[in-house]
């Protein structure tokens, strides 16, 4: 049966944007269910010269799945599961993280990736090399992908398996595509990174497609790796009377060799806690948030997949002014709702301001720095924001030196000041050998940052790879490189 190609009308309006609030346009849309239908759609697009934008759950915040004309290829109906085989599970790209967790429930195994947004699809997670809170111990989704089935832009399906399909030095052959990897791509100094193509000599070719943001091919099947489920999980939220003491505690938790490695270490600055107090008081939808004492200045949330070490309990007693303990996935889930409430609150406030100032959006950073720059980057954020007179909150994955600064502009002038500040920060982060995107990717909104991070030579090397797979530049146009990719 031929795949159905629909004209885009008012009933498809939701497919023209993602969580970035970027708006796009398209002529057609298709909802394939099989690899064969994806092949057919891509061949039709090639014959007709249509650009193709690939979508899943549209939970991204960089505009990566927002179409710029042509055909939308929405994979949300490709959500079938195979059977768990040992430590592997095969799944189609439209399956959500929540569905993967349900599918592994009772198996004694679990999928380590832990995004805040559980409605994210596994295809989108692979496209952006997503990570989340538990990446402090488990790393990004790249670590847990064993094999991929990918349809190349001209409609050719290929299968890649880790350890089997590899480059030979910088030379690779994959289906009908062959060429050379970029040999001089700048590497980050052991920081989380989701910016641009992953390339290195003798690499597993499966890694070329992870984090490529759908620009090299359409992933139609993913074989993920599972871990034995821990016998217990303990989550703790410690409160401090000053940010400095919270950062000292982060250093303690990360002390090499002294402690079992925490699964996650998350941070909430004083403005984030103040925002939660405000939302609980003024908005009924946030009424179930736990009460936060006024003396709570800064908070850290951290998890162990074992008993809480005695040394940690002692250090909490010495440094923190209060601590909440949650045992098991259910109680931990309640604390995670506390974390999720911060970006939800920011989005609500910006949504209200946007009604009066339509061009207004929040500005959110996604940068990571090496361990020795943690205190410096936090000073840079606070000092720059104070000088610019901007409203903001800071929260996120401080275990990886990867916090999100959310700027809440109150005018277009403040929005412009925030954008200029963000660009200045990015230049400094690159100078410190960090990443301009640790988990959200580049999409269409942050293409200038890719050039800033890799320079003209690095971007030219990535563009050369893109042309090998997609000479006409029709697949996910605008992603990574901007228009004309």
Short mmCIF file of C-alpha atoms in Angstrom, two decimals:
data_model
loop_
_atom_site.label_atom_id
_atom_site.label_comp_id
_atom_site.label_asym_id
_atom_site.label_seq_id
_atom_site.Cartn_x
_atom_site.Cartn_y
_atom_site.Cartn_z
CA UNK A 1 0.00 0.00 0.00
CA UNK A 2 1.43 3.39 -1.00
CA UNK A 3 2.17 5.92 1.70
CA UNK A 4 -0.44 8.66 1.98
CA UNK A 5 0.82 12.20 1.37
CA UNK A 6 -1.57 14.82 2.75
CA UNK A 7 -1.79 18.51 1.99
CA UNK A 8 -1.06 20.67 5.02
CA UNK A 9 -4.13 22.58 6.17
CA UNK A 10 -5.45 24.18 9.32
CA UNK A 11 -5.87 20.77 11.00
CA UNK A 12 -2.10 20.20 10.74
CA UNK A 13 -1.16 23.54 12.33
CA UNK A 14 0.41 21.85 15.36
CA UNK A 15 3.03 20.25 13.11
CA UNK A 16 4.42 23.63 12.10
CA UNK A 17 6.16 24.35 15.43
CA UNK A 18 7.94 22.72 18.34
CA UNK A 19 8.59 23.72 21.97
CA UNK A 20 10.94 26.48 20.82
CA UNK A 21 7.80 28.34 19.64
CA UNK A 22 9.43 28.77 16.23
CA UNK A 23 6.78 28.73 13.49
CA UNK A 24 7.30 27.15 10.06
CA UNK A 25 5.39 26.23 6.93
CA UNK A 26 5.01 23.13 4.78
CA UNK A 27 3.06 21.89 1.77
CA UNK A 28 2.63 18.17 2.54
CA UNK A 29 2.78 15.84 5.51
CA UNK A 30 3.12 12.05 5.81
CA UNK A 31 2.84 9.67 8.78
CA UNK A 32 4.78 6.51 7.86
CA UNK A 33 4.50 3.36 9.95
CA UNK A 34 7.27 1.26 8.39
CA UNK A 35 10.78 1.62 7.03
CA UNK A 36 9.42 0.82 3.57
CA UNK A 37 7.03 3.76 3.75
CA UNK A 38 9.87 6.07 4.79
CA UNK A 39 11.89 4.85 1.80
CA UNK A 40 8.93 5.51 -0.49
CA UNK A 41 8.36 9.01 0.92
CA UNK A 42 12.00 9.97 0.51
CA UNK A 43 12.08 8.67 -3.07
CA UNK A 44 8.97 10.69 -3.89
CA UNK A 45 10.53 13.77 -2.32
CA UNK A 46 13.70 13.27 -4.38
CA UNK A 47 11.72 12.91 -7.59
CA UNK A 48 9.74 16.08 -6.87
CA UNK A 49 12.57 18.12 -5.36
CA UNK A 50 10.75 18.56 -2.03
CA UNK A 51 12.68 19.51 1.09
CA UNK A 52 11.94 17.05 3.91
CA UNK A 53 11.68 17.84 7.63
CA UNK A 54 11.68 14.88 10.02
CA UNK A 55 9.62 15.07 13.21
CA UNK A 56 8.84 12.96 16.24
CA UNK A 57 7.30 14.30 19.46
CA UNK A 58 8.21 17.94 18.69
CA UNK A 59 9.52 18.43 22.23
CA UNK A 60 12.78 20.04 21.08
CA UNK A 61 13.57 23.66 21.93
CA UNK A 62 15.95 24.63 19.11
CA UNK A 63 13.52 24.55 16.15
CA UNK A 64 15.08 21.42 14.66
CA UNK A 65 11.81 19.84 13.52
CA UNK A 66 10.12 23.05 12.38
CA UNK A 67 9.60 22.79 8.58
CA UNK A 68 10.72 25.35 6.03
CA UNK A 69 8.51 24.23 3.16
CA UNK A 70 8.10 20.91 1.37
CA UNK A 71 7.23 17.63 3.12
CA UNK A 72 6.91 16.92 6.83
CA UNK A 73 7.84 13.31 7.62
CA UNK A 74 6.30 12.75 11.03
CA UNK A 75 7.44 9.49 12.67
CA UNK A 76 5.13 9.58 15.69
CA UNK A 77 3.14 6.58 14.41
CA UNK A 78 6.28 4.45 14.11
CA UNK A 79 6.14 3.37 17.75
CA UNK A 80 6.33 -0.44 17.67
CA UNK A 81 8.48 -2.49 20.06
CA UNK A 82 10.33 -5.74 19.65
CA UNK A 83 10.87 -8.22 22.48
CA UNK A 84 13.53 -7.65 25.12
CA UNK A 85 16.44 -9.93 24.20
CA UNK A 86 18.96 -10.10 27.03
CA UNK A 87 20.17 -6.54 27.50
CA UNK A 88 18.76 -5.25 24.18
CA UNK A 89 15.45 -3.82 23.03
CA UNK A 90 14.56 -2.88 19.44
CA UNK A 91 12.11 -0.03 19.03
CA UNK A 92 10.85 2.30 16.32
CA UNK A 93 11.74 6.01 16.56
CA UNK A 94 8.26 7.28 17.49
CA UNK A 95 8.18 5.44 20.82
CA UNK A 96 8.38 7.84 23.76
CA UNK A 97 10.67 7.59 26.76
CA UNK A 98 7.60 6.94 28.93
CA UNK A 99 6.57 4.04 26.67
CA UNK A 100 10.07 2.57 26.79
CA UNK A 101 9.94 2.66 30.58
CA UNK A 102 6.57 0.92 30.54
CA UNK A 103 7.87 -1.71 28.10
CA UNK A 104 10.82 -2.55 30.36
CA UNK A 105 8.81 -2.53 33.60
CA UNK A 106 9.04 -5.91 35.32
CA UNK A 107 11.97 -7.07 33.17
CA UNK A 108 14.59 -6.37 35.81
CA UNK A 109 16.26 -3.97 33.39
CA UNK A 110 15.97 -0.28 32.57
CA UNK A 111 16.98 2.27 29.94
CA UNK A 112 19.44 4.71 31.56
CA UNK A 113 18.57 7.90 29.64
CA UNK A 114 16.50 10.18 31.87
CA UNK A 115 15.12 13.26 30.12
CA UNK A 116 12.89 15.64 32.05
CA UNK A 117 10.34 15.45 29.21
CA UNK A 118 9.23 11.81 29.11
CA UNK A 119 7.04 12.44 26.04
CA UNK A 120 10.24 12.87 24.00
CA UNK A 121 10.60 10.15 21.36
CA UNK A 122 13.62 7.88 21.15
CA UNK A 123 14.16 9.03 17.56
CA UNK A 124 14.44 12.63 18.72
CA UNK A 125 16.72 11.59 21.56
CA UNK A 126 19.03 9.88 19.09
CA UNK A 127 18.89 12.82 16.68
CA UNK A 128 20.08 15.20 19.40
CA UNK A 129 22.24 12.85 21.49
CA UNK A 130 19.99 13.77 24.40
CA UNK A 131 21.05 13.20 27.99
CA UNK A 132 19.19 14.48 31.07
CA UNK A 133 19.76 14.38 34.81
CA UNK A 134 21.22 10.89 35.12
CA UNK A 135 23.84 11.57 32.47
CA UNK A 136 26.23 12.37 35.33
CA UNK A 137 26.66 8.61 35.79
CA UNK A 138 25.25 7.09 32.61
CA UNK A 139 26.24 9.61 29.94
CA UNK A 140 24.22 10.65 26.90
CA UNK A 141 21.97 8.43 24.82
CA UNK A 142 24.90 7.64 22.49
CA UNK A 143 26.24 5.28 25.15
CA UNK A 144 23.07 3.17 24.99
CA UNK A 145 22.54 2.76 21.23
CA UNK A 146 23.84 -0.52 19.84
CA UNK A 147 22.43 -0.42 16.31
CA UNK A 148 20.41 1.76 13.96
CA UNK A 149 18.42 1.28 10.82
CA UNK A 150 18.68 4.45 8.74
CA UNK A 151 17.13 5.47 5.43
CA UNK A 152 19.49 7.71 3.47
CA UNK A 153 18.07 10.85 1.80
CA UNK A 154 17.63 9.18 -1.60
CA UNK A 155 15.57 6.34 -0.07
CA UNK A 156 18.22 3.66 0.54
CA UNK A 157 17.91 1.72 3.83
CA UNK A 158 21.10 0.73 5.68
CA UNK A 159 21.79 -0.97 9.00
CA UNK A 160 24.64 -0.01 11.31
CA UNK A 161 25.82 -2.02 14.30
CA UNK A 162 28.29 -0.88 16.91
CA UNK A 163 31.58 -2.75 16.59
CA UNK A 164 30.70 -4.00 13.09
CA UNK A 165 30.34 -0.98 10.81
CA UNK A 166 33.38 1.20 11.35
CA UNK A 167 35.47 3.77 9.56
CA UNK A 168 38.97 2.78 8.48
CA UNK A 169 40.96 5.72 9.73
CA UNK A 170 39.02 8.64 8.28
CA UNK A 171 37.62 6.66 5.33
CA UNK A 172 34.12 5.20 5.48
CA UNK A 173 31.76 3.22 3.25
CA UNK A 174 28.07 2.98 4.02
CA UNK A 175 25.64 1.63 1.45
CA UNK A 176 26.13 3.67 -1.71
CA UNK A 177 27.86 6.52 0.19
CA UNK A 178 31.60 6.67 0.78
CA UNK A 179 34.07 9.40 1.61
CA UNK A 180 36.35 10.89 4.24
CA UNK A 181 35.54 12.13 7.70
CA UNK A 182 36.70 15.58 8.76
CA UNK A 183 40.15 14.90 10.18
CA UNK A 184 40.59 18.20 12.03
CA UNK A 185 37.38 18.56 14.01
CA UNK A 186 37.88 20.37 17.29
CA UNK A 187 37.18 18.22 20.34
CA UNK A 188 35.80 19.41 23.66
CA UNK A 189 37.74 18.69 26.84
CA UNK A 190 35.62 15.93 28.37
CA UNK A 191 32.38 17.89 28.53
CA UNK A 192 28.85 16.98 27.52
CA UNK A 193 28.41 17.87 23.87
CA UNK A 194 25.49 17.74 21.45
CA UNK A 195 26.79 20.26 18.91
CA UNK A 196 27.41 19.02 15.38
CA UNK A 197 28.59 15.72 13.93
CA UNK A 198 30.64 13.23 15.93
CA UNK A 199 33.72 12.30 13.87
CA UNK A 200 36.98 10.61 14.79
CA UNK A 201 39.31 8.03 13.18
CA UNK A 202 38.14 4.39 13.21
CA UNK A 203 34.81 5.40 14.71
CA UNK A 204 31.65 3.32 14.85
CA UNK A 205 29.55 4.68 12.00
CA UNK A 206 26.43 4.40 14.14
CA UNK A 207 27.81 7.43 16.01
CA UNK A 208 27.80 9.59 12.88
CA UNK A 209 23.99 9.60 12.91
CA UNK A 210 23.59 10.08 16.69
CA UNK A 211 23.44 13.84 17.25
CA UNK A 212 23.27 14.62 13.50
CA UNK A 213 19.80 16.17 13.98
CA UNK A 214 18.28 14.26 11.07
CA UNK A 215 20.51 15.86 8.46
CA UNK A 216 22.21 12.69 7.17
CA UNK A 217 19.39 10.15 7.18
CA UNK A 218 16.09 9.14 8.77
CA UNK A 219 16.41 6.72 11.68
CA UNK A 220 13.66 4.09 11.42
CA UNK A 221 14.74 1.53 14.03
CA UNK A 222 16.90 1.69 17.14
CA UNK A 223 18.40 -1.14 19.15
CA UNK A 224 18.99 0.21 22.64
CA UNK A 225 20.97 -1.32 25.47
CA UNK A 226 19.47 -1.89 28.91
CA UNK A 227 21.08 -2.12 32.34
CA UNK A 228 20.13 -4.30 35.31
CA UNK A 229 17.73 -2.31 37.48
CA UNK A 230 19.30 -1.16 40.76
CA UNK A 231 18.02 -2.77 43.91
CA UNK A 232 17.29 0.64 45.37
CA UNK A 233 17.27 4.33 44.46
CA UNK A 234 17.65 7.19 46.92
CA UNK A 235 17.06 10.82 46.02
CA UNK A 236 18.01 13.72 48.27
CA UNK A 237 17.28 17.44 48.07
CA UNK A 238 19.66 19.47 50.21
CA UNK A 239 19.13 23.17 50.91
CA UNK A 240 21.90 25.68 51.58
CA UNK A 241 22.01 29.24 52.87
CA UNK A 242 24.37 30.37 50.10
CA UNK A 243 25.30 29.29 46.58
CA UNK A 244 28.97 29.09 47.50
CA UNK A 245 28.27 26.31 50.01
CA UNK A 246 26.19 24.41 47.45
CA UNK A 247 29.08 24.54 44.96
CA UNK A 248 31.46 23.26 47.64
CA UNK A 249 29.08 20.35 48.21
CA UNK A 250 29.07 19.60 44.45
CA UNK A 251 32.87 19.35 44.62
CA UNK A 252 32.54 16.96 47.55
CA UNK A 253 30.01 14.74 45.72
CA UNK A 254 32.26 14.57 42.67
CA UNK A 255 35.36 13.66 44.69
CA UNK A 256 37.12 10.98 42.65
CA UNK A 257 37.36 7.61 44.35
CA UNK A 258 36.10 8.69 47.75
CA UNK A 259 32.42 7.93 47.21
CA UNK A 260 30.11 5.86 45.05
CA UNK A 261 29.37 8.02 42.01
CA UNK A 262 25.99 9.76 42.29
CA UNK A 263 23.58 9.03 39.46
CA UNK A 264 22.60 12.70 39.16
CA UNK A 265 23.51 16.09 40.66
CA UNK A 266 21.03 18.90 39.91
CA UNK A 267 21.16 22.57 40.90
CA UNK A 268 18.55 25.26 41.73
CA UNK A 269 19.67 28.82 42.38
CA UNK A 270 17.99 31.31 44.73
CA UNK A 271 15.89 32.80 41.90
CA UNK A 272 14.62 29.37 40.86
CA UNK A 273 13.47 28.67 44.42
CA UNK A 274 11.88 32.13 44.64
CA UNK A 275 10.02 31.46 41.40
CA UNK A 276 8.63 28.19 42.78
CA UNK A 277 7.41 29.99 45.92
CA UNK A 278 5.69 32.59 43.73
CA UNK A 279 4.04 29.98 41.49
CA UNK A 280 2.76 27.98 44.47
CA UNK A 281 1.25 31.11 45.99
CA UNK A 282 -0.27 32.65 42.85
CA UNK A 283 -1.18 29.77 40.52
CA UNK A 284 -3.51 26.93 41.61
CA UNK A 285 -1.90 24.54 39.11
CA UNK A 286 1.29 24.70 41.18
CA UNK A 287 -0.44 24.28 44.51
CA UNK A 288 0.96 20.79 45.09
CA UNK A 289 4.55 22.01 45.08
CA UNK A 290 6.23 21.48 48.46
CA UNK A 291 6.60 24.53 50.65
CA UNK A 292 10.07 26.09 50.58
CA UNK A 293 11.25 27.82 53.72
CA UNK A 294 12.38 31.44 53.18
CA UNK A 295 15.89 30.63 54.43
CA UNK A 296 16.42 28.14 51.58
CA UNK A 297 18.76 30.06 49.25
CA UNK A 298 20.08 27.31 46.97
CA UNK A 299 19.26 23.63 46.50
CA UNK A 300 20.92 20.50 45.14
CA UNK A 301 19.10 17.33 44.15
CA UNK A 302 21.21 14.17 43.88
CA UNK A 303 20.59 10.45 43.54
CA UNK A 304 22.39 7.27 44.52
CA UNK A 305 21.58 3.80 43.18
CA UNK A 306 22.73 2.38 46.50
CA UNK A 307 22.52 3.26 50.18
CA UNK A 308 23.35 6.88 50.89
CA UNK A 309 27.00 6.77 52.00
CA UNK A 310 27.64 7.72 55.61
CA UNK A 311 30.15 10.33 54.49
CA UNK A 312 27.44 12.05 52.44
CA UNK A 313 25.00 12.08 55.36
CA UNK A 314 27.69 13.56 57.59
CA UNK A 315 28.54 16.23 55.03
CA UNK A 316 24.87 17.14 54.65
CA UNK A 317 24.62 17.62 58.42
CA UNK A 318 27.70 19.85 58.31
CA UNK A 319 26.91 22.01 55.27
CA UNK A 320 23.15 21.98 54.54
CA UNK A 321 20.37 23.65 56.50
CA UNK A 322 17.77 21.01 55.57
CA UNK A 323 17.48 17.86 53.47
CA UNK A 324 14.60 15.84 52.05
CA UNK A 325 15.05 12.11 51.39
CA UNK A 326 13.03 10.14 48.83
CA UNK A 327 13.29 6.37 48.51
CA UNK A 328 12.24 4.45 45.39
CA UNK A 329 11.11 5.54 41.94
CA UNK A 330 7.67 6.76 43.06
CA UNK A 331 8.94 9.18 45.70
CA UNK A 332 11.80 10.26 43.44
CA UNK A 333 9.25 11.02 40.73
CA UNK A 334 7.56 13.52 43.06
CA UNK A 335 10.86 15.34 43.55
CA UNK A 336 11.42 15.37 39.81
CA UNK A 337 8.09 17.15 39.39
CA UNK A 338 9.63 19.85 41.59
CA UNK A 339 12.46 20.20 39.06
CA UNK A 340 10.13 20.13 36.06
CA UNK A 341 8.05 22.94 37.56
CA UNK A 342 10.84 25.46 36.97
CA UNK A 343 10.86 25.42 33.13
CA UNK A 344 7.06 25.10 33.18
CA UNK A 345 6.87 28.26 35.31
CA UNK A 346 9.27 30.11 33.01
CA UNK A 347 7.23 29.13 29.94
CA UNK A 348 4.01 30.25 31.62
CA UNK A 349 5.41 33.66 32.53
CA UNK A 350 6.87 34.20 29.06
CA UNK A 351 3.58 33.10 27.51
CA UNK A 352 1.76 35.77 29.51
CA UNK A 353 4.26 38.45 28.51
CA UNK A 354 4.15 37.35 24.89
CA UNK A 355 0.46 38.24 24.69
CA UNK A 356 1.40 41.89 25.21
CA UNK A 357 4.71 41.70 23.27
CA UNK A 358 4.28 39.08 20.51
CA UNK A 359 7.96 38.91 19.55
CA UNK A 360 9.10 38.03 23.05
CA UNK A 361 10.65 34.62 23.88
CA UNK A 362 12.67 33.25 26.76
CA UNK A 363 16.39 32.78 26.26
CA UNK A 364 17.80 29.52 27.55
CA UNK A 365 21.44 28.45 27.63
CA UNK A 366 22.67 24.90 27.14
CA UNK A 367 26.43 25.17 27.61
CA UNK A 368 28.91 23.00 29.50
CA UNK A 369 32.44 23.71 30.70
CA UNK A 370 35.31 21.59 32.06
CA UNK A 371 35.33 20.77 35.78
CA UNK A 372 37.88 23.42 36.68
CA UNK A 373 35.66 26.20 35.26
CA UNK A 374 32.50 25.57 37.29
CA UNK A 375 32.86 28.46 39.74
CA UNK A 376 34.10 30.75 36.98
CA UNK A 377 31.13 30.08 34.71
CA UNK A 378 28.67 30.63 37.57
CA UNK A 379 30.32 33.99 38.35
CA UNK A 380 30.21 34.91 34.68
CA UNK A 381 26.47 34.21 34.50
CA UNK A 382 25.52 36.09 37.69
CA UNK A 383 27.75 39.11 37.03
CA UNK A 384 26.68 39.50 33.40
CA UNK A 385 22.99 39.25 34.24
CA UNK A 386 23.27 41.72 37.11
CA UNK A 387 25.07 44.25 34.90
CA UNK A 388 22.45 43.82 32.16
CA UNK A 389 19.58 44.19 34.63
CA UNK A 390 17.86 40.99 33.43
CA UNK A 391 15.44 38.68 35.24
CA UNK A 392 16.60 35.04 35.26
CA UNK A 393 16.74 31.65 36.95
CA UNK A 394 19.56 29.08 36.88
CA UNK A 395 18.98 25.35 37.25
CA UNK A 396 20.15 22.07 35.78
CA UNK A 397 22.84 19.45 35.53
CA UNK A 398 25.61 20.90 37.65
CA UNK A 399 27.30 17.54 38.06
CA UNK A 400 28.39 17.96 34.44
CA UNK A 401 29.01 21.73 34.81
CA UNK A 402 25.96 22.13 32.59
CA UNK A 403 23.35 24.47 34.03
CA UNK A 404 20.56 26.19 32.13
CA UNK A 405 20.31 29.96 32.48
CA UNK A 406 16.75 30.98 31.59
CA UNK A 407 16.48 34.71 30.91
CA UNK A 408 12.95 36.16 31.23
CA UNK A 409 12.93 39.41 29.21
CA UNK A 410 10.26 41.99 29.96
CA UNK A 411 10.72 43.91 26.71
CA UNK A 412 12.23 43.47 23.26
CA UNK A 413 15.14 45.65 24.35
CA UNK A 414 15.83 43.23 27.21
CA UNK A 415 15.53 40.33 24.77
CA UNK A 416 18.21 41.91 22.58
CA UNK A 417 20.48 42.49 25.59
CA UNK A 418 20.00 38.89 26.61
CA UNK A 419 20.91 37.59 23.15
CA UNK A 420 24.08 39.71 23.08
CA UNK A 421 25.02 38.47 26.56
CA UNK A 422 24.42 34.85 25.53
CA UNK A 423 26.75 35.26 22.54
CA UNK A 424 29.47 36.76 24.75
CA UNK A 425 29.13 33.84 27.15
CA UNK A 426 29.37 31.35 24.30
CA UNK A 427 32.64 32.91 23.15
CA UNK A 428 34.08 32.51 26.64
CA UNK A 429 32.80 28.94 27.00
CA UNK A 430 34.49 28.02 23.70
CA UNK A 431 37.71 29.70 24.91
CA UNK A 432 37.48 27.48 28.01
CA UNK A 433 37.19 24.42 25.73
CA UNK A 434 33.54 23.86 26.56
CA UNK A 435 30.46 23.15 24.45
CA UNK A 436 27.85 25.63 23.22
CA UNK A 437 25.24 22.85 23.32
CA UNK A 438 25.47 20.07 25.86
CA UNK A 439 22.13 18.34 25.24
CA UNK A 440 19.57 20.33 23.22
CA UNK A 441 21.43 20.42 19.90
CA UNK A 442 21.82 23.29 17.46
CA UNK A 443 18.64 23.02 15.38
CA UNK A 444 17.77 26.14 13.40
CA UNK A 445 17.98 28.60 16.29
CA UNK A 446 21.64 28.26 17.29
CA UNK A 447 23.50 27.81 14.00
CA UNK A 448 25.77 30.78 14.73
CA UNK A 449 27.00 28.97 17.82
CA UNK A 450 28.13 25.95 15.77
CA UNK A 451 30.39 28.18 13.69
CA UNK A 452 31.66 29.85 16.85
CA UNK A 453 32.58 26.50 18.37
CA UNK A 454 34.18 24.74 15.40
CA UNK A 455 35.38 27.61 13.24
CA UNK A 456 35.17 27.84 9.44
CA UNK A 457 37.30 24.75 8.85
CA UNK A 458 35.30 22.54 11.19
CA UNK A 459 31.94 23.63 9.79
CA UNK A 460 33.25 23.16 6.24
CA UNK A 461 34.22 19.59 7.16
CA UNK A 462 30.72 18.90 8.47
CA UNK A 463 29.13 20.45 5.39
CA UNK A 464 31.27 18.16 3.22
CA UNK A 465 29.86 15.11 5.04
CA UNK A 466 26.34 16.49 4.62
CA UNK A 467 26.88 16.84 0.86
CA UNK A 468 28.08 13.23 0.56
CA UNK A 469 24.80 11.94 1.99
CA UNK A 470 22.48 14.69 0.77
CA UNK A 471 23.96 16.53 -2.25
CA UNK A 472 20.82 18.60 -2.81
CA UNK A 473 20.56 19.61 0.87
CA UNK A 474 16.90 18.55 1.05
CA UNK A 475 16.91 16.66 4.36
CA UNK A 476 16.13 18.82 7.40
CA UNK A 477 17.23 22.05 5.68
CA UNK A 478 18.29 24.79 8.06
CA UNK A 479 19.47 22.46 10.81
CA UNK A 480 23.05 22.93 12.02
CA UNK A 481 24.24 25.13 9.16
CA UNK A 482 21.36 27.53 8.50
CA UNK A 483 19.89 28.14 5.08
CA UNK A 484 21.87 26.90 2.11
CA UNK A 485 23.16 23.74 3.81
#
